[in-house]
């Protein structure tokens, strides 16, 4: 039997043991490996000698001198094995028991084979041996088994696992089953034990150790199996109930066929390679092979001697994706590390055997190369005795996913072409792949019916698992994300027989557990990365300050490949966003201004560099984080520019162009307008790279196409998608770098949307104004168009919004005066933001009556406030802050009417009565106090009362809480030259 067959059996026995479905039968062939323990045949020989029984007496071929040299004289038939001890018992019972005691010593050794059996941890152990070699084992699992000799022992058992001594125990000679009558009476005397063993045969796998093909005990089990099979077809003809372990050079085919027809398979371990550590007690080669066989079942790490690279590759090639960890585990490579697509082996032997195989030209050599490339590994190296050995597997571009036509359309955001491909009659995609890309392009509405019509019965196993997972996703979607139920997938994976096959699908189980272990590793590496980037006193031998990023990258990219190769639906769920969060932060951190700073050690300088961002990184950053969060990271790490090559910049520009085109022409909005969110992130990323003129032209043309579309512009300039606020900021910033022809139609598309005004009050208004200014000129013709829009808008508040947008572009004194009058006359009704816009630009000159009305409005608003109820921003505080600014800039001359609101408001108290004000309340870290300080007349007040202010700022400086403004005011105004030196 070949090693591969043995490995399959070994894996099955291990699986059954783990499932609690393995029962091991132990025969005399196991015990006889301990010194002094006889085989069954040897015991019968002793019985035969005692009564002078010889097979030679009835031999037809007997010669006078042949008895001494005959090889068959002790080859007892099954019938003789039972009748000889029966004859002895009938002749002399005392002799019978004496022979038993003399032949089978009361040995209580820690037998290696017994220990190996316990290491497998079977559900039960059943033995036909009379000795105590099993229960005397010192293996830690032994104590979990209860010894069963009599039926009553089953009734009184208090442990869940049994050692059933179905033929008795030597300590009680009356319990021993050996002679013919014992077998005939067995069913009557051992009712419960027999019934229990028969029940195990119905749903357990039985492994027979230490039995021969003509063993009566095996025949007895066969008779039980035949009986149960005859009862209503209890057993399928092809189902294997038992496996008989033999160790013979040749096994009779007739015997094999006989056992096979009786649901028992014979496994010949004669070619079993020996493991390295075999106990010295085992001198018998057969015993050594059996020990090796059992140990490999218990310990998968010992499979290495049985496995070949070729067969491991054949197994792995059945799956869409196998991670590099799984590849190396199946190739029994234990010591390695992976950094940026490079696999470093620490064993020269591992390196030699892998490279020899990949260079061999064998059928599997190319497949192994492809497996590594698909897992993101492009080269292997090994350092041995200061010698560096390198092997180039291939290029990442040869990765099967990256060569896929539809994936390339996806990563370039050519969603319109994907949509056309999916609707094509000649499409050649498997069902999960269709579902996957449909969900990205159109969301889930289009795929629910398609999914219901899929028949997965003919799918390969990896596609079945993906189908089950995706089915659970769609069920959750239909219940409005009411909860993802992974039970079916878990059950299916757990029911897979081979552990190595289950291991391939462990990525699903990791998802269901929240990828806790992987994410913890990523966050730990991220913390170290942040420390390394910010620490200029640490030398990073063998790498730069950003080296920790690669620990995160290998986990992130592997997860990316796992999802996209298996076509796992993710739209609408946070799993991937949460998983990629530390990786995206690591990329941003490794592109901060601090990342490339030189490390100094004495007079020596050590160079660092920013991490070079790649295509897949850009795809992850574009699609798996909100624009708000991405922008926050960029600000937090003070990233001015990403480290990208010319090709990556071109890639980004193409992605933007393609996504704009797809949104406009094919309406590929994605789930929850995800295409708009991705577009927003791409805009943000474009703001972090150096654009060449060609890229600028491509982007500008795409922006024009987007904004000029009558359907898309109203969607983009609405609050109907998550990232609309930050998107506007980033688009406005990007457009300032581009050149656009003046086209008022773009403006019409933006402001003409049904929900534009709702959008305008919810975004950063200056960004909106700045964006619009890119498309219009400041001339009389433009003024006429602006005037037409404003004058046809009846609602006053909408009219104010339009004036805020366009007032800087309006020319002509007459038109300007008309709108200034409208604004000034309605001063009290203006929103605070509009007041700030207009009053400092000279467009707002309220009279005293309007100001009085405004102040009274603040008082009335305050009186209507409900105690304990708060809103943000507080409308009263917002209007009061506006009053403060107008007052200190001399645009309001009298605020005494607000005196009733002064309690608890130090700013108002100060402005109303600076002489009696408590100056210990001054806090220059607050922007309003800073505004006060910028005016000479108020700064003089602060200087006059500096004794109350200085100690407060000094304490904040000591506790490292002081702002830069506080420090400037303290050292620049409050302290004189001599006083500074006393600090």
XYZ file of C-alpha atoms in Angstrom, residues 252-964:
713
model
C -4.333 -12.901 -0.493
C -6.698 -11.122 -2.911
C -9.439 -13.634 -2.136
C -9.271 -12.706 1.520
C -9.344 -8.993 0.663
C -12.422 -9.492 -1.480
C -14.120 -11.500 1.250
C -13.642 -8.856 3.897
C -14.532 -6.029 1.531
C -17.855 -7.691 0.733
C -18.492 -7.793 4.470
C -17.945 -4.043 5.015
C -14.411 -4.429 6.384
C -11.365 -3.093 4.593
C -7.890 -4.505 5.042
C -5.039 -2.009 5.416
C -1.565 -3.433 4.961
C 1.019 -1.279 6.751
C 3.985 -3.390 5.668
C 5.434 -0.400 3.792
C 4.792 2.080 6.625
C 7.853 4.352 7.100
C 9.115 4.392 10.676
C 9.000 7.580 12.670
C 12.214 8.758 14.298
C 11.439 8.333 17.976
C 10.480 4.706 18.609
C 10.751 3.344 22.180
C 13.595 0.873 22.727
C 11.078 -1.660 24.154
C 9.846 -2.260 20.606
C 12.394 -4.465 18.916
C 9.914 -6.177 16.603
C 9.753 -4.519 13.158
C 6.030 -5.221 12.915
C 5.518 -3.580 16.301
C 7.595 -0.587 15.211
C 5.497 -0.095 12.100
C 2.251 -0.392 14.071
C 3.576 2.106 16.626
C 4.542 4.508 13.828
C 1.096 4.115 12.262
C -0.691 4.910 15.530
C 1.566 7.840 16.384
C 0.965 9.480 12.991
C -2.794 9.193 13.550
C -2.379 10.982 16.882
C 0.082 13.604 15.658
C -0.377 15.140 12.158
C 3.092 16.687 12.354
C 4.538 13.200 11.884
C 2.899 12.824 8.454
C 5.900 14.433 6.776
C 7.676 11.115 6.078
C 4.547 9.787 4.388
C 3.720 12.798 2.261
C 5.143 13.817 -1.107
C 5.200 17.335 -2.478
C 3.560 16.091 -5.661
C 0.497 14.755 -3.873
C 0.231 17.796 -1.618
C 0.233 19.968 -4.754
C -2.424 17.781 -6.382
C -4.607 18.232 -3.319
C -4.135 22.006 -3.129
C -4.717 22.510 -6.854
C -8.354 21.501 -6.352
C -9.130 24.784 -4.616
C -9.637 28.328 -5.882
C -7.328 29.744 -3.242
C -4.927 28.331 -0.670
C -3.149 30.767 1.629
C 0.627 30.653 1.926
C 0.260 29.447 5.550
C -1.829 26.502 4.398
C 0.558 25.750 1.518
C 3.543 25.621 3.841
C 1.664 23.572 6.427
C 0.721 20.972 3.809
C 4.345 20.923 2.622
C 5.515 20.457 6.227
C 7.533 23.660 6.267
C 7.558 24.827 9.874
C 10.142 27.592 10.155
C 9.682 30.588 7.879
C 8.704 34.234 7.647
C 7.003 36.245 4.923
C 7.852 39.868 4.166
C 6.442 41.766 1.206
C 5.809 38.736 -1.031
C 9.154 37.126 -0.150
C 9.237 33.784 1.646
C 12.290 33.244 3.819
C 12.989 29.657 4.914
C 15.133 28.887 7.941
C 15.809 25.285 6.957
C 18.210 24.577 4.122
C 16.568 21.170 3.702
C 13.129 22.769 3.210
C 14.613 25.185 0.685
C 16.403 22.416 -1.207
C 13.412 20.094 -1.513
C 10.979 22.852 -2.573
C 13.321 24.326 -5.156
C 14.301 20.888 -6.471
C 10.633 20.092 -7.012
C 9.822 23.416 -8.722
C 12.842 23.045 -11.011
C 12.134 19.379 -11.762
C 9.809 19.978 -14.677
C 7.338 17.494 -13.187
C 3.651 17.989 -13.736
C 3.169 19.472 -10.272
C 6.161 21.845 -10.459
C 4.277 24.488 -12.433
C 1.235 24.010 -10.206
C 3.261 24.648 -7.047
C 4.709 27.820 -8.550
C 1.177 28.949 -9.380
C -0.067 28.138 -5.872
C 2.653 30.328 -4.379
C 1.957 33.159 -6.844
C -1.777 32.955 -6.161
C -0.983 33.287 -2.449
C 1.100 36.389 -3.150
C 4.587 34.801 -2.833
C 6.957 35.650 -5.698
C 10.330 34.522 -4.351
C 11.958 32.196 -1.825
C 15.243 32.684 -0.046
C 17.309 30.873 2.554
C 20.380 32.024 4.457
C 22.690 29.202 5.492
C 26.196 29.656 6.855
C 26.321 33.266 5.599
C 25.326 32.099 2.136
C 22.151 33.623 0.677
C 20.209 31.386 -1.702
C 17.392 32.908 -3.761
C 14.792 31.469 -6.075
C 12.424 33.548 -8.213
C 9.050 31.855 -8.472
C 7.552 34.354 -10.910
C 5.933 37.780 -11.092
C 2.928 38.902 -9.085
C 1.273 39.732 -12.398
C 1.078 35.948 -12.954
C -1.241 35.638 -9.957
C -4.398 33.946 -11.277
C -6.701 36.549 -9.741
C -4.721 39.449 -11.170
C -4.839 37.797 -14.602
C -8.610 37.368 -14.444
C -10.407 39.480 -17.027
C -13.332 40.372 -14.798
C -11.135 41.155 -11.772
C -9.069 43.532 -13.892
C -12.265 45.245 -14.957
C -13.215 45.468 -11.285
C -9.967 46.884 -9.965
C -9.941 49.501 -12.747
C -13.568 50.361 -11.828
C -14.856 49.485 -15.299
C -18.215 48.571 -13.843
C -20.034 49.343 -17.065
C -17.990 46.680 -18.857
C -18.584 44.220 -16.005
C -22.307 44.856 -16.319
C -22.177 44.233 -20.069
C -20.139 41.058 -19.518
C -22.575 39.749 -16.911
C -25.473 40.323 -19.301
C -23.691 38.638 -22.183
C -25.040 35.353 -23.548
C -21.518 33.972 -23.927
C -20.382 34.595 -20.380
C -18.116 31.925 -18.905
C -18.255 32.536 -15.154
C -19.184 30.191 -12.346
C -22.327 31.033 -10.348
C -20.610 32.461 -7.245
C -18.477 34.675 -9.453
C -21.591 36.020 -11.173
C -23.220 36.775 -7.824
C -20.074 38.413 -6.494
C -19.599 40.919 -9.300
C -23.309 41.604 -9.655
C -23.390 42.589 -5.977
C -20.522 45.029 -6.483
C -21.981 46.640 -9.582
C -25.696 46.718 -8.751
C -26.086 45.760 -5.113
C -28.269 42.815 -4.126
C -31.619 43.568 -5.710
C -30.595 42.040 -9.048
C -29.142 38.802 -7.690
C -31.758 37.440 -5.287
C -33.802 35.733 -7.999
C -30.679 34.545 -9.813
C -29.415 32.995 -6.586
C -32.647 31.082 -5.994
C -32.257 29.342 -9.363
C -28.720 28.069 -8.700
C -28.246 24.314 -8.340
C -25.035 23.815 -6.357
C -25.125 20.005 -6.324
C -22.457 19.740 -9.000
C -20.156 22.408 -7.568
C -16.618 21.591 -6.406
C -16.418 21.631 -2.621
C -14.833 25.087 -2.344
C -17.605 26.582 -4.468
C -20.210 24.799 -2.329
C -18.812 26.371 0.828
C -18.755 29.813 -0.822
C -22.335 29.256 -2.042
C -23.524 28.378 1.479
C -21.821 31.471 2.887
C -23.284 33.722 0.190
C -26.720 32.210 0.767
C -26.470 33.203 4.429
C -25.441 36.723 3.345
C -28.480 37.055 1.085
C -30.809 35.747 3.801
C -29.447 38.415 6.134
C -29.926 41.065 3.448
C -33.553 40.072 2.969
C -34.170 40.516 6.689
C -32.628 44.001 6.470
C -29.310 42.886 7.966
C -31.178 41.291 10.848
C -28.303 38.930 11.588
C -25.938 36.664 9.713
C -26.479 32.947 10.427
C -23.300 30.969 9.817
C -24.645 27.668 11.192
C -24.997 25.876 7.844
C -21.521 26.805 6.684
C -19.957 25.768 9.991
C -21.821 22.482 9.959
C -20.844 21.759 6.360
C -17.165 22.517 7.002
C -17.119 20.492 10.222
C -18.646 17.540 8.386
C -15.808 17.445 5.852
C -13.921 14.243 6.564
C -10.295 15.224 5.936
C -8.727 17.675 8.372
C -6.444 19.132 5.702
C -9.518 19.843 3.586
C -11.256 21.505 6.520
C -8.115 23.556 7.098
C -8.494 25.115 3.634
C -11.871 26.486 4.739
C -10.705 27.714 8.132
C -10.842 31.259 6.748
C -14.648 31.100 6.882
C -14.612 30.028 10.517
C -12.201 32.879 11.251
C -14.694 35.317 9.715
C -17.463 33.983 11.947
C -15.306 34.448 15.032
C -14.570 38.049 14.015
C -11.030 37.229 12.871
C -10.083 38.019 16.459
C -6.620 36.496 16.446
C -5.591 38.024 13.119
C -6.939 41.459 13.965
C -5.199 41.406 17.343
C -1.913 40.631 15.577
C -2.518 43.472 13.145
C -3.263 46.006 15.871
C -0.224 44.910 17.884
C 1.960 45.390 14.804
C 0.271 48.754 14.130
C 1.161 50.018 17.611
C 4.774 48.981 17.061
C 4.753 50.642 13.636
C 3.494 53.930 15.093
C 6.213 53.794 17.725
C 8.910 53.000 15.151
C 7.832 55.793 12.805
C 7.822 58.333 15.603
C 11.034 57.105 17.245
C 14.211 58.527 15.715
C 16.466 56.836 18.272
C 15.849 53.237 17.200
C 17.905 51.523 14.509
C 15.865 49.092 12.427
C 18.386 46.517 11.298
C 17.264 44.626 8.219
C 14.501 47.116 7.475
C 13.229 50.669 7.758
C 11.041 52.306 10.348
C 8.048 51.003 8.326
C 9.083 47.340 8.480
C 6.200 46.458 10.831
C 3.739 47.355 8.107
C 4.583 44.154 6.249
C 3.380 42.055 9.191
C -0.013 43.682 8.752
C 0.115 43.607 4.966
C 0.537 39.840 4.648
C -2.610 39.274 6.717
C -4.586 41.963 4.887
C -3.610 40.906 1.369
C -4.227 37.228 2.181
C -7.735 38.153 3.342
C -8.252 40.193 0.171
C -7.225 37.233 -1.990
C -9.395 34.878 0.096
C -12.535 36.963 -0.517
C -11.927 37.709 -4.181
C -10.778 34.232 -5.209
C -13.676 32.524 -3.439
C -16.118 35.274 -4.498
C -17.430 35.877 -0.990
C -20.151 38.516 -0.828
C -19.224 41.393 1.461
C -21.267 44.409 0.335
C -23.284 45.876 3.189
C -21.328 44.106 5.933
C -18.534 45.545 8.065
C -16.326 42.418 8.166
C -13.818 43.523 5.543
C -13.919 47.183 6.542
C -13.106 46.245 10.124
C -10.416 43.834 8.991
C -8.686 46.341 6.694
C -8.926 49.222 9.169
C -5.488 48.636 10.815
C -3.873 48.038 7.415
C -5.216 51.293 5.973
C -4.018 53.139 9.063
C -0.620 51.454 8.715
C -0.330 52.631 5.083
C -1.181 56.191 6.097
C 1.180 56.066 9.093
C 3.992 54.750 6.887
C 3.412 57.674 4.513
C 3.465 60.366 7.180
C 6.050 63.110 7.104
C 7.800 61.383 10.018
C 8.252 58.059 8.176
C 11.220 58.984 5.932
C 13.126 60.987 8.551
C 16.690 59.830 9.115
C 17.573 57.942 12.280
C 20.692 59.177 14.054
C 23.082 57.082 16.116
C 25.968 59.234 17.195
C 27.557 60.532 14.012
C 25.936 57.838 11.885
C 22.773 58.313 9.868
C 20.372 55.545 8.909
C 17.958 56.176 6.067
C 14.256 55.441 6.292
C 11.633 55.732 3.622
C 7.913 55.910 3.143
C 6.039 52.742 2.243
C 5.426 52.515 -1.512
C 1.681 52.261 -2.095
C 0.562 49.606 -4.613
C -2.514 48.975 -6.771
C -4.258 46.657 -4.304
C -3.513 49.094 -1.474
C -5.249 51.828 -3.452
C -8.219 49.562 -4.138
C -8.532 48.722 -0.434
C -8.292 52.389 0.577
C -10.856 53.363 -2.046
C -13.489 50.786 -1.117
C -13.119 49.670 2.477
C -13.164 52.842 4.567
C -15.387 55.892 4.732
C -14.053 59.144 3.325
C -14.560 60.715 6.735
C -12.356 58.127 8.452
C -9.742 58.161 5.702
C -9.558 61.942 5.857
C -9.213 61.789 9.649
C -6.252 59.419 9.305
C -4.590 61.683 6.756
C -4.948 64.650 9.103
C -3.898 62.679 12.170
C -0.640 61.502 10.569
C -0.058 64.787 8.735
C 0.224 63.080 5.347
C 0.941 65.555 2.586
C 1.825 63.113 -0.163
C 1.655 59.348 -0.693
C 4.716 57.495 -1.929
C 3.439 56.373 -5.324
C 5.105 55.770 -8.637
C 4.016 57.186 -11.976
C 2.128 53.984 -12.770
C 0.122 54.137 -9.552
C -0.840 57.760 -10.235
C -1.942 56.816 -13.747
C -3.867 53.901 -12.248
C -5.691 56.211 -9.832
C -6.600 58.647 -12.603
C -7.882 55.771 -14.746
C -9.909 54.407 -11.818
C -11.520 57.816 -11.353
C -12.281 58.163 -15.061
C -13.707 54.639 -15.325
C -15.870 54.936 -12.223
C -17.289 58.283 -13.376
C -18.013 56.788 -16.792
C -19.667 53.702 -15.272
C -21.826 55.743 -12.923
C -22.951 58.033 -15.748
C -23.443 55.501 -18.543
C -24.430 52.308 -16.735
C -25.851 53.720 -13.483
C -23.674 51.341 -11.456
C -24.326 52.968 -8.088
C -23.673 49.854 -5.989
C -25.270 48.972 -2.665
C -26.075 52.059 -0.577
C -24.478 54.241 -3.287
C -21.121 52.571 -2.580
C -19.773 53.673 -5.967
C -20.108 57.302 -4.882
C -18.239 56.539 -1.644
C -15.454 54.854 -3.596
C -15.349 57.815 -5.973
C -15.023 60.141 -2.999
C -12.079 58.177 -1.615
C -10.345 58.152 -4.984
C -10.694 61.940 -5.090
C -9.086 62.131 -1.644
C -6.212 59.895 -2.782
C -5.730 61.982 -5.928
C -5.218 64.975 -3.641
C -2.291 63.099 -2.068
C -0.315 62.365 -5.239
C 1.548 64.464 -7.769
C -0.588 64.638 -10.903
C 0.958 65.040 -14.326
C -0.785 67.139 -16.961
C -2.235 64.131 -18.748
C -3.797 62.848 -15.536
C -5.202 66.289 -14.794
C -6.872 66.416 -18.203
C -8.356 62.929 -17.718
C -9.710 63.853 -14.280
C -11.087 67.227 -15.396
C -12.941 65.643 -18.313
C -14.412 63.023 -15.971
C -15.571 65.663 -13.476
C -17.280 67.540 -16.315
C -19.046 64.370 -17.452
C -20.201 63.646 -13.919
C -21.473 67.128 -13.121
C -23.152 67.664 -16.466
C -25.301 64.545 -16.197
C -28.881 65.412 -15.337
C -29.384 62.216 -13.341
C -26.053 61.864 -11.562
C -25.413 65.478 -10.478
C -28.564 65.647 -8.286
C -27.592 62.322 -6.666
C -24.010 63.369 -6.048
C -25.103 66.708 -4.582
C -27.546 65.184 -2.124
C -27.372 63.774 1.382
C -28.458 60.340 0.180
C -25.085 58.643 0.634
C -22.767 58.396 3.652
C -19.717 60.425 2.568
C -21.371 63.423 0.913
C -19.851 65.999 3.298
C -16.213 64.956 3.067
C -16.603 64.184 -0.615
C -17.417 67.811 -1.364
C -14.333 69.051 0.520
C -12.068 66.672 -1.381
C -13.639 67.329 -4.782
C -13.412 71.083 -4.277
C -9.749 70.735 -3.331
C -9.019 68.544 -6.360
C -10.828 70.812 -8.792
C -8.677 73.756 -7.695
C -5.756 71.908 -9.323
C -7.598 71.426 -12.600
C -8.545 73.650 -15.501
C -12.208 73.796 -16.529
C -13.949 75.729 -19.279
C -16.512 78.181 -17.920
C -19.854 76.459 -18.298
C -22.826 77.715 -16.347
C -24.731 74.547 -17.278
C -22.690 72.677 -14.661
C -23.929 75.177 -12.084
C -27.513 74.652 -13.236
C -27.120 70.900 -12.788
C -25.807 71.365 -9.259
C -28.191 73.990 -7.872
C -31.164 72.762 -9.876
C -31.397 69.481 -8.026
C -34.557 68.815 -6.050
C -32.594 68.264 -2.843
C -29.831 70.790 -3.410
C -30.842 73.233 -0.676
C -31.074 70.429 1.889
C -27.587 69.438 0.754
C -26.224 72.994 0.923
C -27.066 73.488 4.598
C -25.417 70.168 5.518
C -22.013 70.614 3.869
C -18.955 72.814 4.242
C -20.291 75.862 2.430
C -16.972 77.375 1.449
C -16.079 74.122 -0.338
C -19.355 74.221 -2.240
C -18.803 77.854 -3.187
C -15.202 77.168 -4.216
C -16.260 74.239 -6.401
C -18.907 76.270 -8.219
C -16.484 79.111 -8.803
C -14.338 76.758 -10.910
C -17.035 76.727 -13.626
C -18.140 80.363 -13.827
C -16.576 83.661 -14.767
C -17.061 87.023 -13.140
C -18.750 89.083 -15.840
C -22.039 90.684 -16.760
C -23.376 87.647 -18.627
C -22.750 85.407 -15.635
C -24.372 87.981 -13.343
C -27.521 87.864 -15.493
C -27.667 84.075 -15.195
C -27.102 84.222 -11.454
C -29.747 86.924 -11.076
C -32.224 84.814 -13.021
C -31.719 81.856 -10.669
C -31.963 83.972 -7.502
C -34.945 86.032 -8.584
C -36.983 83.002 -9.612
C -36.418 81.447 -6.176
C -39.287 82.534 -3.945
C -38.285 81.041 -0.617
C -36.218 83.622 1.341
C -33.896 81.089 2.977
C -33.143 79.403 -0.362
C -32.516 82.837 -1.864
C -29.977 83.508 0.933
C -28.197 80.219 0.164
C -27.888 81.178 -3.498
C -26.613 84.650 -2.589
C -23.988 83.104 -0.314
C -22.870 80.943 -3.242
C -22.774 83.644 -5.899
C -22.336 87.087 -4.276
C -18.617 87.199 -5.051
C -19.360 86.626 -8.749
C -22.055 89.285 -9.051
C -20.964 92.436 -10.862
C -22.717 95.765 -11.297
C -23.541 98.178 -8.509
C -27.259 98.145 -9.180
C -27.601 94.378 -8.851
C -25.336 94.282 -5.824
C -27.260 97.061 -4.053
C -30.545 95.277 -4.678
C -29.371 92.151 -2.920
C -27.557 94.049 -0.149
C -30.788 95.821 0.690
C -32.705 92.525 0.852
C -30.094 91.033 3.182
C -29.801 94.084 5.442
C -33.541 94.519 5.677
C -33.902 90.888 6.826
C -30.847 90.837 9.111
C -32.679 89.273 12.063
C -33.865 86.339 9.919
C -30.456 85.480 8.509
C -28.715 82.291 9.626
C -25.478 82.897 11.540
C -23.323 81.516 8.712
C -24.842 84.012 6.281
C -24.185 86.913 8.658
C -20.508 85.934 8.848
C -20.300 85.678 5.045
C -21.959 88.975 4.254
C -21.133 91.382 7.050
C -17.347 91.207 6.737
C -17.540 91.559 2.953
C -19.627 94.734 3.089
C -22.798 93.096 1.816
C -24.638 93.530 5.100
C -25.228 96.914 6.783
C -28.101 96.472 9.247
C -29.718 99.538 10.809
C -30.294 99.896 14.535
C -33.839 98.572 14.347
C -32.637 95.382 12.633
C -29.901 94.959 15.236
C -32.374 95.483 18.066
C -34.694 92.908 16.492
C -31.778 90.481 16.230
C -30.822 90.923 19.922
C -34.433 90.552 21.025
C -34.595 87.377 18.970
C -31.660 85.971 20.951
C -33.411 86.830 24.233
C -36.680 85.229 23.106
C -34.829 82.128 21.950
C -33.157 81.863 25.352
C -36.458 82.200 27.202
C -37.921 79.334 25.170
C -35.123 76.962 26.165
C -36.225 74.034 28.320
C -34.039 73.331 31.347
C -32.098 70.102 30.976
C -32.705 69.880 27.217
C -29.656 70.570 25.050
C -29.031 70.671 21.332
C -25.848 70.867 19.313
C -24.936 73.359 18.147
C -26.742 75.381 20.789
C -28.763 78.036 18.838
C -28.546 80.596 21.655
C -24.782 80.213 22.097
C -24.246 80.346 18.328
C -26.119 83.648 18.065
C -24.375 85.075 21.129
C -20.969 84.236 19.625
C -22.063 86.075 16.489
C -23.028 89.058 18.679
C -19.588 88.985 20.372
C -17.764 89.093 17.045
C -19.967 91.850 15.648
C -19.545 93.863 18.856
C -15.725 93.650 19.081
C -15.555 94.633 15.399
C -17.733 97.696 16.117
C -20.625 96.518 13.950
C -22.924 96.520 16.960
C -22.497 99.358 19.436
C -24.770 98.388 22.317
C -25.411 94.926 23.763
C -26.729 95.994 27.178
C -30.092 94.449 26.258
C -28.463 91.029 26.713
C -27.579 91.598 30.370
C -30.232 89.133 31.563
C -28.347 86.371 29.684
C -24.971 87.067 31.296
C -25.169 84.548 34.127
C -22.813 81.660 33.432
C -21.500 83.342 30.295
C -18.060 84.859 31.019
C -17.632 86.258 27.479
C -20.811 88.314 27.780
C -19.959 89.360 31.345
C -16.571 90.645 30.149
C -18.013 92.658 27.262
C -20.770 94.151 29.429
C -18.492 95.180 32.331
C -14.761 94.633 31.860
C -13.877 96.615 35.019
C -15.634 94.382 37.554
C -15.121 91.139 35.601
C -13.481 88.163 37.340
C -10.368 87.662 35.145
C -9.617 84.221 36.546
C -12.318 83.041 34.100
C -10.227 84.040 31.080
C -9.124 81.023 29.046
C -7.041 81.844 26.002
C -7.218 78.272 24.744
C -10.814 79.165 23.864
C -11.027 80.724 20.394
C -13.393 83.519 21.492
C -11.019 84.792 24.190
C -8.318 84.654 21.520
C -10.515 86.849 19.313
C -10.877 89.318 22.153
C -7.105 89.363 22.672
C -6.512 90.298 19.045
C -8.113 93.696 19.692
C -5.917 96.263 21.374
C -8.638 97.741 23.573
C -9.375 94.313 25.108
C -5.734 93.223 25.368
C -5.122 96.296 27.530
C -7.749 94.964 29.932
C -6.018 91.601 30.117
C -2.647 93.224 30.749
C -4.146 95.389 33.487
C -5.437 92.239 35.231
C -2.524 89.955 34.369
C -1.940 88.929 37.987
C -5.150 86.879 37.839
C -4.364 85.396 34.438
C -0.626 84.565 34.572
C -0.794 81.828 37.314
C -3.500 80.009 35.405
C -1.472 79.873 32.186
C 1.699 78.914 34.086
C -0.063 75.958 35.695
C -1.348 74.812 32.310
C 2.185 75.037 30.879
C 3.527 72.900 33.739
C 0.862 70.260 33.143
C 1.591 70.415 29.384
C -1.986 71.465 28.651
C -1.315 75.015 27.442
C -2.114 75.913 23.835
C 0.299 77.815 21.590
